[in-house]
Amino acid sequence: MKKSEFYPKESPLFAAAVEQLKGKQVAVCGHLRPDGDCIGSIVAVVRVLRTLGIDAIGINRDEVPATLKAFVADTPLMLASDFELNGHVAVTVDCADKKRIGDRLIELFPEVALNVDHHISNKAYAKENLIIATASATAEILAGFYMDLGYEIDAVTAQALYVGIATDTGQFRFPSTTPETFEIARRLCEYGAQPSVAAHELYECETFAKIKLLQHFLNSLSMEFDNRVCVGLIENGVYAETGATIDDSEGLVDYARSIAGVDIGVLIEDRDGALKGSLRAKNPFYRVDQVAKQFNGGGHACAAGLNVENSSIKEFYPQLMEALGKHLETLGQPQ
Ligand SMILES: [Mn+2]
């Protein structure tokens, strides 16, 4: 084996964990409402395990979003509701908390063999936990492992890993984007990743319903805390009205954050009383994960989410603003 270049400490641990999976049936689980990094990582782990002779399939509680379907290609992937346990061993990717795999999978898998993730808040709930918080994406970690270990990366795997990195870095714009991110992405292109094809699938195949959802969101924007926080809402019933799917809210919050002078963008969605909050900061100084944590959520310093059951925007909005206000007051101004 050649010398580990990207993750000298973790790559051998990954190889050892993979060794333990040999001869077993492996279920590679992602998180609720899967994003590009989740799907890309599942696809990449399932494919690589299969090249190593391991019977692996991907499982998700929620459907693969339409914009990501093309990247799955012929990778075996199924919904948790269709999955039948047959002595499978669980591997999770991009899941900071075991809860993120969803109730049915939590029940089926009291134990997780391997947890690969880049969330700083990861609870290290598995037998082997490979958490690298400096990586921009779980896909970046996996790609680094594969390159370090000389695992076979086919064109579908390379494209899936590229998509995971491109989406989690906001197309290589977020502060998590490092020289290593570009080096890994560059090499993925050599393995067959095609950035232009990925960009077309991800950003140039929008439904009209999604644009109508964006229209609602933009109409709802309001400023808080001297224009430092911009909040947009998706009120209950808007999904039905526009015909948009819940995946279509992905990325809306970035419009709120994109405004000059705004430090934090916020999206609050109401889906029949189940609220979902998304917080996005321009600077990791703002540690929006700490605000999300106060509502049983979590995530990264610049990108965090939370879920509140049985509430309404009217009730929750002032609660979130109070928490944000206190948080901003404690933080002061970045240096
Ligand atoms: Mn991720």
XYZ file of C-alpha atoms and ligand atoms in Angstrom:
336
model
C 0.000 0.000 0.000
C 1.292 3.422 -0.887
C 1.746 6.059 1.757
C -1.445 7.777 2.865
C -1.461 11.263 1.487
C -4.718 12.847 2.580
C -5.590 11.145 5.859
C -2.528 9.264 7.146
C -4.184 8.587 10.493
C -7.727 7.727 9.378
C -7.233 5.927 6.034
C -5.735 2.794 7.669
C -8.639 2.803 10.157
C -11.082 2.943 7.251
C -9.277 0.028 5.575
C -9.473 -1.963 8.824
C -13.195 -1.200 9.193
C -13.801 -2.309 5.581
C -11.881 -5.517 6.325
C -14.361 -6.206 9.152
C -17.247 -5.859 6.687
C -15.977 -8.627 4.417
C -18.344 -11.593 4.227
C -21.227 -9.513 5.592
C -24.226 -7.853 4.004
C -23.844 -4.121 4.434
C -26.526 -1.443 4.531
C -25.117 2.016 3.861
C -27.490 4.527 5.461
C -27.806 8.243 4.830
C -29.818 10.952 6.525
C -33.378 12.245 6.320
C -34.022 14.550 3.375
C -30.840 13.465 1.630
C -28.662 16.110 -0.014
C -25.878 15.814 -2.582
C -23.248 14.833 -0.037
C -25.506 12.192 1.489
C -26.442 10.572 -1.829
C -22.950 10.978 -3.270
C -21.424 9.342 -0.194
C -23.896 6.455 -0.145
C -23.303 5.780 -3.850
C -19.542 5.940 -3.379
C -19.460 3.610 -0.356
C -21.850 1.054 -1.876
C -19.894 0.942 -5.144
C -16.476 0.689 -3.569
C -17.555 -2.009 -1.109
C -18.955 -3.971 -4.053
C -15.648 -3.720 -5.939
C -14.098 -5.270 -2.823
C -16.536 -8.182 -3.010
C -18.794 -6.936 -0.213
C -22.564 -7.233 -0.709
C -23.602 -3.623 -0.010
C -26.759 -1.638 -0.686
C -27.718 1.943 0.080
C -30.786 2.742 2.205
C -32.521 6.020 2.847
C -35.716 6.897 4.632
C -36.547 9.551 2.053
C -36.576 9.493 -1.744
C -33.550 10.632 -3.690
C -34.320 14.225 -4.789
C -35.017 14.561 -8.515
C -31.874 16.618 -9.172
C -29.701 13.861 -7.686
C -31.292 10.782 -9.309
C -28.927 10.762 -12.295
C -25.902 10.356 -10.026
C -27.171 7.104 -8.520
C -26.937 5.360 -11.933
C -27.043 1.570 -11.420
C -26.041 1.680 -7.732
C -28.324 -0.509 -5.596
C -30.288 1.917 -3.426
C -33.654 1.469 -1.731
C -36.074 3.147 0.615
C -36.034 2.148 4.285
C -39.739 1.255 3.998
C -38.922 -1.403 1.337
C -35.864 -2.773 3.103
C -35.894 -6.176 4.746
C -33.243 -6.891 7.301
C -31.273 -10.042 6.660
C -28.352 -9.892 9.047
C -27.158 -6.619 7.545
C -24.490 -4.529 9.210
C -25.016 -0.752 9.167
C -22.641 1.906 7.928
C -23.693 5.562 8.121
C -22.435 8.461 6.045
C -22.933 12.190 6.619
C -25.060 11.543 9.754
C -24.010 13.630 12.772
C -26.528 11.888 14.988
C -27.865 8.356 14.699
C -31.366 9.846 14.819
C -30.700 11.248 11.352
C -31.185 7.819 9.721
C -34.863 7.819 10.744
C -36.940 5.756 13.170
C -37.263 2.541 11.167
C -33.528 2.219 10.553
C -32.692 3.113 14.163
C -34.927 0.218 15.202
C -33.431 -2.198 12.670
C -29.858 -1.285 13.568
C -29.233 -1.040 17.315
C -25.557 -0.910 16.390
C -23.669 0.911 13.652
C -20.382 -0.619 12.519
C -18.899 2.450 10.848
C -19.749 6.163 10.877
C -18.007 8.420 8.349
C -18.812 12.110 8.677
C -17.529 15.678 8.630
C -20.020 17.303 11.044
C -18.309 18.888 14.021
C -21.326 17.885 16.137
C -21.029 14.155 15.316
C -21.856 12.042 18.354
C -19.476 9.156 17.522
C -22.272 6.618 17.987
C -20.706 3.754 15.986
C -18.150 1.052 16.692
C -15.674 2.855 14.407
C -16.128 6.603 14.005
C -14.157 8.406 11.311
C -15.057 12.053 11.777
C -12.934 14.663 10.049
C -14.487 18.058 10.728
C -11.941 19.926 8.598
C -13.243 18.187 5.463
C -15.750 20.115 3.364
C -17.923 17.060 2.790
C -18.239 13.414 3.747
C -17.558 12.777 0.054
C -14.213 14.569 0.405
C -13.249 12.224 3.262
C -14.283 9.122 1.326
C -12.475 10.269 -1.814
C -9.351 10.898 0.288
C -9.590 7.413 1.828
C -10.048 5.782 -1.581
C -7.095 7.655 -3.062
C -4.909 6.920 -0.041
C -5.821 3.240 -0.144
C -5.768 2.784 -3.924
C -9.389 1.591 -4.035
C -11.056 1.376 -7.426
C -12.919 4.595 -8.286
C -15.137 4.177 -11.355
C -16.625 7.132 -13.245
C -19.994 6.898 -11.430
C -18.238 6.870 -8.042
C -16.026 9.790 -9.062
C -19.023 11.812 -10.223
C -20.995 10.992 -7.031
C -18.070 12.091 -4.846
C -17.597 15.235 -6.927
C -21.296 16.095 -6.524
C -21.060 15.581 -2.754
C -18.154 17.998 -2.541
C -19.552 20.547 -5.027
C -22.916 20.741 -3.252
C -21.639 20.787 0.352
C -19.169 23.580 -0.489
C -21.833 25.638 -2.286
C -19.898 25.049 -5.496
C -16.516 25.588 -3.857
C -17.469 28.875 -2.229
C -17.887 28.091 1.491
C -14.997 28.594 3.972
C -14.736 24.800 4.227
C -13.209 24.792 0.714
C -9.476 24.128 1.079
C -6.554 23.300 -1.225
C -7.214 19.637 -0.369
C -10.813 20.055 -1.545
C -9.604 21.221 -4.951
C -6.886 18.589 -5.128
C -9.394 15.827 -4.423
C -11.917 17.319 -6.886
C -9.180 17.623 -9.508
C -8.266 13.971 -9.131
C -11.924 12.963 -9.241
C -12.070 14.584 -12.690
C -9.208 12.314 -13.726
C -11.271 9.356 -12.522
C -14.178 10.477 -14.729
C -16.106 13.136 -12.800
C -17.612 15.729 -15.167
C -18.234 19.113 -13.518
C -20.290 20.514 -16.412
C -22.596 17.497 -16.485
C -22.977 17.688 -12.699
C -23.762 21.419 -12.863
C -26.377 20.850 -15.551
C -28.141 18.117 -13.555
C -27.938 20.085 -10.301
C -28.718 23.632 -11.379
C -30.235 23.703 -14.857
C -33.072 21.230 -14.514
C -35.348 23.118 -12.098
C -39.111 22.613 -12.165
C -41.386 25.622 -12.575
C -42.980 24.661 -9.230
C -39.629 25.126 -7.523
C -39.242 28.602 -8.997
C -42.760 29.450 -7.769
C -41.697 28.284 -4.290
C -38.698 30.614 -4.577
C -41.085 33.417 -5.520
C -43.041 32.841 -2.270
C -39.864 32.716 -0.248
C -38.490 35.961 -1.722
C -41.819 37.702 -1.111
C -41.655 36.731 2.565
C -38.159 38.047 3.344
C -37.804 40.326 6.322
C -34.848 41.855 8.132
C -34.021 41.525 11.824
C -31.273 42.816 14.134
C -30.311 45.922 12.141
C -30.380 44.006 8.846
C -27.825 41.478 10.089
C -30.300 38.597 9.897
C -32.618 37.974 6.954
C -35.543 35.597 7.480
C -37.684 33.947 4.819
C -40.740 31.777 5.356
C -42.576 28.954 3.649
C -46.013 29.139 5.248
C -48.211 26.097 5.644
C -49.994 25.266 2.396
C -47.427 26.829 0.067
C -46.133 23.447 -1.092
C -49.633 22.398 -2.119
C -50.311 25.751 -3.731
C -47.140 25.774 -5.847
C -46.922 22.035 -6.484
C -43.354 22.116 -5.159
C -41.914 19.159 -3.250
C -40.231 19.488 0.148
C -36.834 18.956 -1.498
C -37.432 22.144 -3.460
C -36.740 24.293 -0.384
C -33.082 23.239 -0.582
C -30.964 26.326 -1.234
C -33.680 28.915 -0.597
C -31.978 30.114 2.569
C -28.881 31.016 0.550
C -30.812 33.886 -1.036
C -31.415 35.353 2.425
C -27.750 35.020 3.289
C -26.570 36.463 -0.054
C -27.678 40.012 0.772
C -24.941 42.570 1.476
C -24.598 43.257 5.198
C -26.543 40.138 6.203
C -24.523 37.830 8.468
C -27.096 35.068 8.886
C -29.853 33.850 6.564
C -32.801 31.960 8.018
C -35.557 29.847 6.510
C -38.548 28.668 8.524
C -40.882 26.171 6.881
C -44.239 25.067 8.223
C -45.432 21.692 7.027
C -48.732 21.080 8.793
C -47.355 22.189 12.150
C -43.988 20.485 11.763
C -41.492 23.317 11.511
C -38.103 23.112 9.910
C -35.530 25.818 10.422
C -32.383 26.369 8.376
C -29.642 28.763 9.473
C -26.793 29.876 7.227
C -23.969 32.202 8.226
C -21.402 33.854 5.993
C -18.692 33.459 8.622
C -18.007 30.439 10.908
C -17.650 32.986 13.717
C -21.448 32.972 13.999
C -21.640 29.296 15.050
C -25.266 28.902 13.981
C -25.047 25.265 15.112
C -25.163 26.584 18.686
C -28.483 28.309 18.003
C -29.901 25.209 16.279
C -28.799 23.118 19.261
C -31.105 25.094 21.532
C -33.984 23.628 19.505
C -32.591 20.073 19.383
C -30.946 20.715 16.031
C -27.323 20.935 15.006
C -24.923 21.093 12.106
C -21.928 23.185 11.194
C -20.659 26.602 12.262
C -21.991 28.103 9.000
C -24.912 25.782 8.232
C -27.298 24.290 10.747
C -30.847 22.992 10.923
C -33.548 22.272 13.441
C -36.980 20.670 13.634
C -39.849 21.660 15.912
C -43.014 19.545 16.160
C -46.519 20.847 16.802
C -45.878 24.531 16.472
C -46.598 27.368 14.096
C -44.467 30.058 12.515
C -46.353 32.613 14.586
C -45.368 30.834 17.792
C -41.843 29.809 16.806
C -40.613 32.948 15.060
C -40.295 35.041 18.278
C -38.636 32.103 20.083
C -36.003 31.750 17.379
C -35.429 35.513 17.233
C -34.947 35.644 20.985
C -32.362 32.855 20.813
C -30.613 34.490 17.857
C -30.610 37.884 19.574
C -29.010 36.472 22.721
C -26.510 34.534 20.633
C -25.484 37.618 18.632
C -25.180 39.655 21.820
C -22.902 37.048 23.416
C -20.763 36.780 20.293
C -20.229 40.484 19.682
C -18.557 41.328 16.369
C -16.037 39.188 14.500
C -12.448 40.393 14.628
Mn -22.246 16.725 4.300
